[in-house]
Coordinates of C-alpha atoms and ligand atoms in Angstrom, one line a residue:
X1 CA 0.2 0.1 0.1
X2 CA 1.5 3.5 -0.7
X3 CA 1.8 6.6 1.0
X4 CA -0.6 8.1 -1.1
X5 CA -3.1 5.7 -0.7
X6 CA -3.3 6.3 3.0
X7 CA -3.5 10.0 2.4
X8 CA -6.5 9.6 -0.2
X9 CA -8.3 7.6 2.6
X10 CA -7.7 11.0 4.9
X11 CA -9.2 12.7 2.3
X12 CA -6.3 13.9 0.3
X13 CA -3.2 16.1 1.1
X14 CA -5.4 19.3 1.4
X15 CA -7.3 18.0 4.0
X16 CA -4.3 16.6 6.3
X17 CA -3.0 19.3 8.9
X18 CA -0.6 17.3 11.1
X19 CA 1.5 13.8 11.5
X20 CA 2.5 11.9 14.5
X21 CA 4.2 8.9 14.6
X22 CA 4.1 7.4 18.3
X23 CA 5.1 3.7 18.7
X24 CA 3.4 1.7 16.2
X25 CA 1.3 3.8 15.0
X26 CA 0.8 6.6 12.3
X27 CA -1.2 9.4 12.9
X28 CA -2.7 12.0 10.6
X29 CA -4.9 14.9 11.6
X30 CA -7.5 16.2 9.1
X31 CA -9.3 19.6 8.8
X32 CA -12.7 18.0 7.7
X33 CA -13.2 14.5 9.0
X34 CA -16.2 14.1 6.8
X35 CA -14.0 13.3 4.1
X36 CA -12.1 10.3 5.6
X37 CA -13.2 7.2 3.9
X38 CA -14.3 4.0 5.5
X39 CA -11.3 1.5 5.3
X40 CA -10.3 -1.3 7.4
X41 CA -6.8 0.1 7.3
X42 CA -8.2 2.6 9.8
X43 CA -7.8 1.6 13.6
X44 CA -9.2 4.4 15.3
X45 CA -10.5 8.0 14.5
X46 CA -10.0 10.1 17.8
X47 CA -10.9 13.7 18.9
X48 CA -8.2 14.9 20.4
X49 CA -8.5 18.3 21.7
X50 CA -10.7 19.5 19.2
X51 CA -8.9 18.0 16.5
X52 CA -9.6 14.8 14.5
X53 CA -6.9 12.2 14.3
X54 CA -6.8 9.3 11.9
X55 CA -4.9 6.6 13.4
X56 CA -3.1 3.7 11.0
X57 CA -1.2 0.7 12.3
X58 CA 2.5 1.8 11.2
X59 CA 3.5 -0.5 8.2
X60 CA 6.6 -0.8 6.6
X61 CA 5.6 1.7 4.1
X62 CA 5.9 4.7 6.2
X63 CA 9.9 4.6 6.3
X64 CA 11.5 7.5 7.3
X65 CA 11.7 8.9 3.7
X66 CA 7.9 8.5 3.3
X67 CA 7.2 9.9 6.9
X68 CA 9.8 13.2 5.3
X69 CA 7.4 13.5 2.2
X70 CA 4.1 13.6 4.2
X71 CA 6.1 16.3 6.1
X72 CA 6.6 18.4 2.9
X73 CA 3.4 18.1 2.0
X74 CA 2.1 19.8 5.2
X75 CA 4.7 22.0 5.0
X76 CA 3.2 23.5 1.6
X77 CA 0.0 23.8 3.1
X78 CA 1.5 25.8 6.1
X79 CA 3.4 27.8 4.0
X80 CA 0.5 29.0 1.5
X81 CA -1.4 29.8 4.6
X82 CA 1.1 32.1 5.9
X83 CA 0.2 34.9 3.4
X84 CA -2.3 36.2 5.4
X85 CA -0.2 36.1 8.7
X86 CA 2.8 38.0 7.0
X87 CA 0.2 41.3 6.4
X88 CA 1.6 43.6 9.4
X89 CA -1.0 44.4 11.8
X90 CA -1.5 48.4 11.9
X91 CA -0.9 49.4 16.0
X92 CA 0.2 52.3 17.4
X93 CA 2.5 50.3 19.7
X94 CA 4.3 48.8 16.7
X95 CA 8.4 49.5 17.4
X96 CA 10.2 51.5 14.9
X97 CA 13.4 49.8 15.1
X98 CA 13.0 46.7 17.0
X99 CA 11.9 43.5 15.5
X100 CA 7.9 42.5 16.3
X101 CA 6.0 40.1 14.3
X102 CA 3.6 41.1 11.5
X103 CA 0.9 39.3 13.5
X104 CA 0.9 36.2 15.8
X105 CA 3.2 35.7 18.8
X106 CA 6.7 35.7 18.6
X107 CA 9.2 34.4 21.7
X108 CA 12.6 33.3 21.8
X109 CA 15.3 34.3 19.3
X110 CA 16.8 31.3 17.3
X111 CA 19.5 30.7 15.3
X112 CA 21.2 33.9 15.5
X113 CA 24.5 33.8 13.3
X114 CA 26.6 35.4 10.9
X115 CA 26.9 33.5 7.9
X116 CA 28.4 33.9 4.1
X117 CA 28.5 37.7 4.5
X118 CA 25.4 38.3 6.5
X119 CA 23.5 38.1 9.7
X120 CA 20.8 35.7 10.3
X121 CA 18.6 35.6 13.1
X122 CA 15.2 33.8 13.4
X123 CA 12.5 33.7 16.1
X124 CA 9.8 31.5 17.5
X125 CA 6.6 32.3 16.0
X126 CA 2.8 31.6 16.0
X127 CA 1.7 33.1 13.0
X128 CA -2.1 32.7 13.4
X129 CA -2.9 34.2 17.1
X130 CA -1.2 35.6 20.0
X131 CA -1.0 32.7 21.6
X132 CA 1.7 29.8 22.7
X133 CA 0.9 26.9 20.1
X134 CA 2.6 25.1 17.5
X135 CA 5.6 27.2 17.1
X136 CA 7.5 28.3 13.5
X137 CA 11.1 29.5 13.1
X138 CA 10.3 32.9 11.2
X139 CA 13.6 34.3 9.3
X140 CA 15.5 37.5 9.1
X141 CA 18.6 38.7 7.5
X142 CA 20.8 41.8 8.3
X143 CA 23.6 43.2 6.6
X144 CA 24.4 45.3 9.6
X145 CA 22.2 44.4 12.6
X146 CA 20.1 47.1 12.2
X147 CA 18.3 46.8 9.5
X148 CA 16.5 43.6 8.6
X149 CA 14.9 41.7 5.8
X150 CA 11.9 39.3 6.0
X151 CA 12.9 35.8 4.7
X152 CA 10.7 33.1 3.8
X153 CA 9.6 31.0 6.8
X154 CA 12.5 28.8 7.5
X155 CA 10.5 25.8 9.5
X156 CA 7.0 25.0 10.0
X157 CA 5.6 22.4 12.4
X158 CA 5.0 20.1 9.6
X159 CA 6.6 16.8 10.7
X160 CA 6.2 13.9 12.6
X161 CA 9.0 15.1 15.1
X162 CA 8.2 18.7 15.5
X163 CA 4.4 18.8 14.4
X164 CA 3.4 20.7 18.2
X165 CA 6.5 22.9 17.6
X166 CA 9.5 23.6 15.9
X167 CA 11.2 24.9 19.3
X168 CA 14.1 26.6 20.2
X169 CA 17.7 26.0 19.2
X170 CA 21.1 27.8 17.6
X171 CA 22.7 27.9 14.1
X172 CA 26.2 26.6 12.8
X173 CA 27.8 28.2 9.8
X174 CA 29.8 25.2 8.8
X175 CA 31.6 24.2 5.4
X176 CA 29.4 26.5 3.5
X177 CA 26.3 25.4 5.0
X178 CA 23.6 27.1 7.4
X179 CA 23.2 24.3 10.0
X180 CA 19.7 24.7 12.3
X181 CA 19.8 22.4 15.4
X182 CA 16.5 22.8 17.1
X183 CA 14.2 20.9 19.4
X184 CA 11.1 19.0 17.9
X185 CA 8.1 18.8 20.2
X186 CA 5.3 16.5 19.9
X187 CA 2.2 15.9 22.1
X188 CA 0.4 12.7 22.1
X189 CA -3.2 12.0 22.9
X190 CA -5.6 13.6 25.4
X191 CA -3.1 13.5 27.9
X192 CA -0.6 15.3 25.7
X193 CA 2.5 13.2 26.4
X194 CA 5.2 15.3 25.8
X195 CA 7.8 13.7 23.0
X196 CA 11.0 15.4 22.5
X197 CA 13.9 14.9 20.2
X198 CA 16.8 17.3 19.1
X199 CA 16.5 17.7 15.2
X200 CA 18.8 19.1 12.1
X201 CA 17.8 21.0 9.3
X202 CA 20.4 22.4 6.6
X203 CA 20.6 25.2 4.0
X204 CA 23.3 25.7 1.2
X205 CA 21.7 29.1 -0.2
X206 CA 21.0 30.4 3.3
X207 CA 17.3 30.7 2.7
X208 CA 15.7 27.3 2.1
X209 CA 16.1 24.5 4.6
X210 CA 16.2 20.7 4.4
X211 CA 15.0 18.8 7.3
X212 CA 17.1 15.7 8.5
X213 CA 14.8 14.8 11.4
X214 CA 15.6 13.9 15.0
X215 CA 19.7 13.4 15.7
X216 CA 18.9 12.6 19.1
X217 CA 15.8 11.0 19.3
X218 CA 15.7 9.2 22.9
X219 CA 15.9 10.6 26.6
X220 CA 19.3 10.3 28.6
X221 CA 18.9 8.7 31.5
X222 CA 17.4 10.5 34.5
X223 CA 15.7 13.4 32.7
X224 CA 12.0 14.3 31.9
X225 CA 11.2 15.0 28.3
X226 CA 11.8 18.7 29.5
X227 CA 15.2 18.8 27.7
X228 CA 15.3 21.4 24.9
X229 CA 17.2 24.5 23.2
X230 CA 20.3 23.1 21.7
X231 CA 23.3 25.1 21.3
X232 CA 26.5 23.8 19.6
X233 CA 30.0 24.6 20.7
X234 CA 33.3 23.3 19.6
X235 CA 35.7 22.3 22.3
X236 CA 38.5 20.3 22.2
X237 CA 38.3 19.1 18.9
X238 CA 34.9 18.2 19.6
X239 CA 31.2 19.4 19.2
X240 CA 29.4 19.8 22.1
X241 CA 25.5 20.0 22.0
X242 CA 24.2 22.1 25.4
X243 CA 20.4 21.3 26.1
X244 CA 18.4 22.8 28.8
X245 CA 17.3 20.0 31.2
X246 CA 14.7 19.0 33.9
X247 CA 16.1 15.6 36.0
X248 CA 13.5 13.3 37.0
X249 CA 13.7 14.6 40.4
X250 CA 12.6 18.2 39.0
X251 CA 15.5 20.2 39.1
X252 CA 17.0 22.2 36.1
X253 CA 20.0 21.2 35.0
X254 CA 22.5 21.5 31.6
X255 CA 22.7 18.7 29.6
X256 CA 25.7 17.8 27.4
X257 CA 26.3 15.8 24.3
X258 CA 29.3 15.1 22.4
X259 CA 29.8 14.4 18.5
X260 CA 32.7 14.2 16.1
X261 CA 30.8 14.9 13.0
X262 CA 27.7 16.7 14.0
X263 CA 24.9 14.1 13.2
X264 CA 25.7 11.3 15.6
X265 CA 25.8 12.2 19.6
X266 CA 26.8 10.7 22.7
X267 CA 25.4 11.5 26.0
X268 CA 28.0 13.0 28.1
X269 CA 26.2 14.1 31.5
X270 CA 24.3 16.5 33.2
X271 CA 25.9 19.3 34.4
X272 CA 25.2 22.5 37.1
X273 CA 25.1 20.0 40.4
X274 CA 27.0 23.1 42.1
X275 CA 24.0 25.0 42.0
X276 CA 21.9 22.8 43.9
X277 CA 18.2 23.3 43.9
X278 CA 18.0 26.1 41.4
X279 CA 14.6 25.8 39.9
X280 CA 12.8 23.4 38.1
X281 CA 14.0 23.4 34.8
X282 CA 16.8 25.3 32.8
X283 CA 15.8 26.6 29.4
X284 CA 17.8 27.8 26.6
X285 CA 21.3 27.5 26.9
X286 CA 24.0 29.4 25.6
X287 CA 28.1 29.3 26.1
X288 CA 30.6 31.5 25.0
X289 CA 34.1 32.9 25.7
X290 CA 35.0 36.4 26.0
X291 CA 38.9 36.8 26.7
X292 CA 40.0 34.3 29.1
X293 CA 36.4 34.1 30.5
X294 CA 33.8 31.6 29.7
X295 CA 30.1 32.2 30.3
X296 CA 26.8 30.2 30.3
X297 CA 23.4 31.5 30.0
X298 CA 20.5 29.8 31.6
X299 CA 17.2 30.6 32.0
X300 CA 16.3 29.1 35.4
X301 CA 12.6 28.6 35.9
X302 CA 11.2 28.3 39.5
X303 CA 13.7 30.1 41.8
X304 CA 13.2 32.8 43.9
X305 CA 13.5 36.6 43.4
X306 CA 15.5 38.6 45.5
X307 CA 12.7 41.3 45.0
X308 CA 9.4 40.8 46.8
X309 CA 8.0 42.6 43.8
X310 CA 9.2 39.9 41.1
X311 CA 6.5 37.1 41.3
X312 CA 7.3 35.5 37.8
X313 CA 9.0 32.1 37.9
X314 CA 11.0 32.8 34.8
X315 CA 14.6 34.3 35.4
X316 CA 17.5 34.9 33.4
X317 CA 21.0 34.8 34.0
X318 CA 24.9 34.1 33.0
X319 CA 27.2 32.1 35.3
X320 CA 30.9 31.5 34.9
X321 CA 31.6 28.1 33.3
X322 CA 34.7 26.3 33.9
X323 CA 35.6 23.2 31.4
X324 CA 36.8 20.4 34.2
X325 CA 39.7 18.6 32.9
X326 CA 38.1 15.1 32.3
X327 CA 34.6 15.9 30.9
X328 CA 31.8 18.3 31.3
X329 CA 31.7 21.8 33.0
X330 CA 31.3 23.4 36.1
X331 CA 29.4 26.5 37.2
X332 CA 29.7 29.3 39.6
X333 CA 28.6 32.9 40.3
X334 CA 24.9 33.2 38.9
X335 CA 24.1 36.8 38.0
X336 CA 20.9 38.2 36.5
X337 CA 21.3 39.2 33.0
X338 CA 18.3 41.8 33.1
X339 CA 16.2 43.5 36.0
X340 CA 13.5 44.6 34.0
X341 CA 10.0 43.2 33.2
X342 CA 10.6 41.6 30.1
X343 CA 14.0 39.9 29.4
X344 CA 14.0 36.0 28.7
X345 CA 15.9 33.5 26.4
X346 CA 18.7 35.4 24.8
X347 CA 21.3 34.2 22.1
X348 CA 24.6 35.2 21.3
X349 CA 26.8 35.4 18.5
X350 CA 30.2 36.3 17.2
X351 CA 30.5 39.1 14.6
X352 CA 33.1 39.0 11.9
X353 CA 35.3 41.7 13.8
X354 CA 35.2 39.5 17.1
X355 CA 32.4 41.0 19.1
X356 CA 30.1 39.0 21.0
X357 CA 26.7 40.1 20.3
X358 CA 23.3 39.5 22.4
X359 CA 19.2 39.6 21.5
X360 CA 16.9 38.5 23.7
X361 CA 13.1 38.2 23.6
X362 CA 11.5 41.4 25.1
X363 CA 8.6 39.0 26.6
X364 CA 8.1 36.5 29.1
X365 CA 6.5 32.9 28.9
X366 CA 3.0 32.8 30.3
X367 CA 2.1 36.4 29.6
X368 CA 0.0 36.8 26.5
X369 CA -2.2 39.8 27.3
X370 CA -0.7 43.0 26.5
X371 CA -2.2 46.3 24.6
X372 CA -0.8 45.1 21.4
X373 CA -2.9 41.8 21.2
X374 CA -6.2 44.1 20.5
X375 CA -4.3 44.7 17.2
X376 CA -3.1 41.1 16.7
X377 CA 0.5 40.9 17.5
X378 CA 2.5 40.3 20.5
X379 CA 6.1 40.5 22.0
X380 CA 9.4 41.6 20.5
X381 CA 13.0 41.0 20.2
X382 CA 15.1 43.4 22.2
X383 CA 18.2 45.7 20.7
X384 CA 21.4 43.8 20.0
X385 CA 23.6 44.2 22.6
X386 CA 27.5 44.2 22.9
X387 CA 28.9 41.8 25.5
X388 CA 32.3 42.8 27.0
X389 CA 34.2 41.8 30.6
X390 CA 35.1 45.0 32.7
X391 CA 36.9 44.3 36.0
X392 CA 35.9 40.7 35.8
X393 CA 32.4 41.4 35.0
X394 CA 30.0 41.3 32.2
X395 CA 28.9 44.5 30.6
X396 CA 26.0 45.1 28.3
X397 CA 26.3 47.9 25.9
X398 CA 23.9 48.8 22.5
X399 CA 26.0 47.6 19.9
X400 CA 27.8 51.1 17.9
X401 CA 25.8 50.0 14.5
X402 CA 22.4 51.7 16.2
X403 CA 24.1 55.0 15.6
X404 CA 23.2 54.7 12.1
X405 CA 19.9 55.5 13.5
X406 CA 20.4 58.5 15.5
X407 CA 19.5 62.1 14.9
X408 CA 21.8 65.0 16.1
X409 CA 22.2 64.9 19.9
X410 CA 20.6 68.1 21.6
X411 CA 21.3 68.9 25.2
X412 CA 18.0 69.4 27.3
X413 CA 17.7 70.7 30.8
X414 CA 15.2 68.3 32.4
X415 CA 13.0 69.2 35.4
X416 CA 9.5 69.0 36.7
X417 CA 8.2 70.9 33.9
X418 CA 8.6 68.4 31.3
X419 CA 9.8 68.5 28.0
X420 CA 7.8 67.3 24.9
X421 CA 10.2 65.2 22.3
X422 CA 7.2 64.4 20.3
X423 CA 8.7 60.9 19.5
X424 CA 8.8 57.7 21.9
X425 CA 12.0 56.9 19.9
X426 CA 15.2 58.1 21.4
X427 CA 18.6 57.3 22.9
X428 CA 18.6 59.6 26.1
X429 CA 21.8 60.1 28.5
X430 CA 21.3 61.4 32.0
X431 CA 22.6 61.1 35.1
X432 CA 20.3 60.6 38.2
X433 CA 20.8 62.0 41.7
X434 CA 19.5 59.6 44.6
X435 CA 16.3 61.0 45.6
X436 CA 14.9 62.2 42.3
X437 CA 12.6 60.5 39.7
X438 CA 13.0 60.3 35.9
X439 CA 9.1 60.0 34.1
X440 CA 9.2 58.4 30.5
X441 CA 6.3 58.1 27.9
X442 CA 4.6 61.1 30.0
X443 CA 1.2 62.0 28.6
X444 CA -2.4 62.5 29.9
X445 CA -2.5 59.9 33.2
X446 CA 0.4 57.7 31.9
X447 CA 4.1 57.5 32.4
X448 CA 6.7 55.3 33.3
X449 CA 8.7 56.3 36.8
X450 CA 12.4 55.3 37.2
X451 CA 13.1 56.3 40.8
X452 CA 16.3 56.4 42.3
X453 CA 14.8 55.5 45.9
X454 CA 17.5 56.4 48.5
X455 CA 15.7 54.7 51.1
X456 CA 15.9 51.2 49.1
X457 CA 19.0 52.5 47.6
X458 CA 17.7 50.6 44.5
X459 CA 16.7 52.0 41.2
X460 CA 13.0 51.1 41.1
X461 CA 10.8 50.9 37.6
X462 CA 7.5 51.2 38.3
X463 CA 4.8 50.6 35.3
X464 CA 1.8 51.2 37.3
X465 CA 0.7 54.2 35.5
X466 CA 0.8 52.8 32.1
X467 CA -1.5 50.5 30.1
X468 CA 0.1 47.5 31.3
X469 CA -2.0 44.2 31.9
X470 CA 0.8 41.9 33.3
X471 CA 0.5 41.3 37.1
X472 CA 3.7 42.7 38.2
X473 CA 4.2 46.8 38.4
X474 CA 7.5 47.3 40.2
X475 CA 11.1 46.1 39.2
X476 CA 14.1 47.0 41.2
X477 CA 18.0 47.0 40.8
X478 CA 20.1 47.4 44.0
X479 CA 22.7 49.7 43.7
X480 CA 25.5 51.3 45.8
X481 CA 27.6 54.3 44.5
X482 CA 26.8 58.1 44.5
X483 CA 25.4 58.7 41.1
X484 CA 23.4 56.4 38.5
X485 CA 24.3 56.9 34.9
X486 CA 21.5 55.9 32.9
X487 CA 21.3 55.3 28.7
X488 CA 17.9 54.7 27.7
X489 CA 17.0 53.3 24.4
X490 CA 13.2 53.7 23.9
X491 CA 11.1 52.4 21.0
X492 CA 6.9 53.1 20.8
X493 CA 6.4 50.6 23.5
X494 CA 9.5 49.6 25.2
X495 CA 12.8 51.2 27.1
X496 CA 16.2 49.4 27.9
X497 CA 17.6 51.1 30.4
X498 CA 21.4 50.5 30.6
X499 CA 22.7 51.6 34.2
X500 CA 26.3 52.7 35.2
X501 CA 27.8 51.9 31.5
X502 CA 26.1 48.7 31.3
X503 CA 26.7 47.1 34.6
X504 CA 23.3 46.3 34.5
X505 CA 20.1 46.6 32.3
X506 CA 16.4 47.1 32.8
X507 CA 14.5 45.9 29.7
X508 CA 10.5 46.4 29.4
X509 CA 8.1 47.0 27.1
X510 CA 5.9 49.8 28.0
X511 CA 2.8 50.4 26.6
X512 CA 1.1 54.2 26.8
X513 CA -1.2 56.2 24.8
X514 CA 0.3 57.5 21.3
X515 CA 0.7 61.1 22.6
X516 CA 2.7 60.0 25.7
X517 CA 6.0 61.6 24.7
X518 CA 6.8 64.0 27.1
X519 CA 10.1 63.1 29.8
X520 CA 10.1 65.0 33.2
X521 CA 12.8 64.9 36.2
X522 CA 11.4 65.5 39.6
X523 CA 14.2 66.4 42.1
X524 CA 17.4 68.4 40.8
X525 CA 17.1 69.5 37.4
X526 CA 19.6 67.7 35.4
X527 CA 21.0 68.0 31.8
X528 CA 20.0 64.9 29.5
X529 CA 21.4 64.6 26.0
X530 CA 19.2 63.1 23.4
X531 CA 19.3 61.8 20.0
X532 CA 15.8 60.9 18.4
X533 CA 16.2 57.5 16.5
X534 CA 15.1 57.4 12.8
X535 CA 12.8 53.9 11.9
X536 CA 15.2 51.2 10.9
X537 CA 14.5 49.2 8.0
X538 CA 12.9 46.5 10.1
X539 CA 10.3 44.4 8.5
X540 CA 6.8 45.8 9.9
X541 CA 8.5 48.7 11.4
X542 CA 6.5 51.7 11.3
Ligands
FRU1 C1 11.6 29.3 26.0 C2 10.9 28.2 25.3 C3 12.1 27.4 25.0 C4 11.3 26.4 23.7 C5 10.4 27.5 23.5 C6 9.1 27.3 22.6 O1 10.7 30.5 25.9 O2 10.2 27.5 26.2 O3 12.3 26.5 26.1 O4 12.2 25.8 23.1 O5 10.2 28.8 24.4 O6 8.6 28.4 22.2

C-alpha cells in the first residue's frame, strides 16, 4: 500500500494538517473528518482536544523517507496559509526599529549567526494568534544588525517529530552550510504526552532549509521530556551540544552531548549540580568565551527572586563556566542578565570583527495579554547588545551600529516642567541623583517611572501608570555608589535602560497612549543628552 493511498483515505493531501508517529501507530490529523473514507486500515478516529486524528497501524511503507514526504506536503500547506499572517497588523505600539512579528506571537530569538556575509536571525513564532501554539521559525537577514529583511519562514511544524512546535535552537555556519539545530516537540493523545527530539535542518543557500529529522531521538537517563534548546560549541576537537534539562527529581540542569561529525551524538552528562536546588527547569542555554572568561547563559524557571515585587517564575542569568579536565563543565557565580520586566531566552553570536552580540526576547512565557494583542500581534526582540568584560564582570552595551539611526544629539535641561520630545523613539543619557525620579512616556495620566529610591538604595522601575496588563508593576535594581548614570533606548512600546555604563540593564515593554511623548524629572534638574532615533528598515516597523 502506498503512502498516497493512506493520504487519499484521509481526504487527500489538502485535508491533512498534522502527522505523528508514536510507537507503532501513524496518526494523521485532518481538517474535515467527513472526508475520511471508510477503511479497515483505519484503527481509530479520535477527537483529541478538538482535532480529528485518524490512526493507522504503522506499516513498512512508512519508512523515514515516506514520513518526510508527508511532512513536506503539510509544510507546503502551512507556507500557503502564511500569506495572510505576514500582512503587518497596524498598531500604534508597533516598534520603529526593533523586530516584532507581523501578526501572532513572537518568543525566543533562534539561530542567531553570521553566515556567508550576512547576519541571520530567526525567532519562535506562532503566526495565527497571540497564543503559545505550534511554533514556526521566522527568518530575517541583515547586512548590519540594524536593518533587517524578512525571509521566507524557515521551518514550519510539519513533521512527525516537530508537529507541535519547531522549538528553539541555535545555528552553525559550517562548511558553507547553514545548519539549524532545534528541538522537535510533539504531544500525543488527550493527556498531551510530551515527546522531545533534537533535530537538524540544513541549507545551502541560507534561505531554503531541508529537514533531516531527529539526530537525538531518545531521552538520556535521569531526565524528563523537558530537555530542549540545543546550542552547539566546539571544544577540544569535538562538538558539544548543550541542552536545557529537567532531572527526574525536577531540578534544572545542563545536559551535554558530544559528537565528532555533528550527526551522531553521545550523551556526556548532566551538569550544574553545584547550583543545587535552583529551579525546576533550565531553558535556552548558551555558552561563549570573552577573552579568558567563559560564560554560560541559562534560563532557570522556579527560582525565588531577591525582590518581593517579582512574582514571575521565569528568570535569566549568566554564570561563570569552567571546562573540567576530564569532561563536562562546572558553573559558578550566577548573576541576572536583566532587571526589567521583559527579558528572556537570549542568544549570542560572534561578529566577523570578534564582538560577542546578544539579542533576547522582550517578553516572558505565560504572559499573553498586552494592549498590542488587540491589534493581533505580541512581543518583540531586544536591541542588539555588545557583551564585554570589565573588571571581571560582564557588561552589556548597545551595538555601535545603532548610531546609524540617530539624529543629531541635543542637550535638554530636564526638570519637573517636562519636555515634549514628540517621539517615543530616542536614545537618552542622563545622570540621576538619589531621590530623583525620571518620568518617561508621559501623557494624560500615563508615565513610566524610574525612581532613584534613596531609602531602598535601588533604582525602581514602576509601570503602574501605564496600559500594562501583566501582574507585576515594580522592578528594582539594588545599587551602591553616588550617582546613577543611565542610557535609555526607547522605541514606541519599550525601554532598555543601561545603568552605570552597562553594569546592569532593565528591559521592559511599556504601553502608553500614542501622545505620551513627554519626559520630566522630579528632584534636582539635570542635563540630558538625547538623540531622536529614525526608524530602521525592520520588517513591519512603522
Ligand atoms: C523558552 C521556550 C523554550 C522552547 C520555546 C518554545 O521561551 O519555552 O524552552 O524551546 O520557548 O517556544
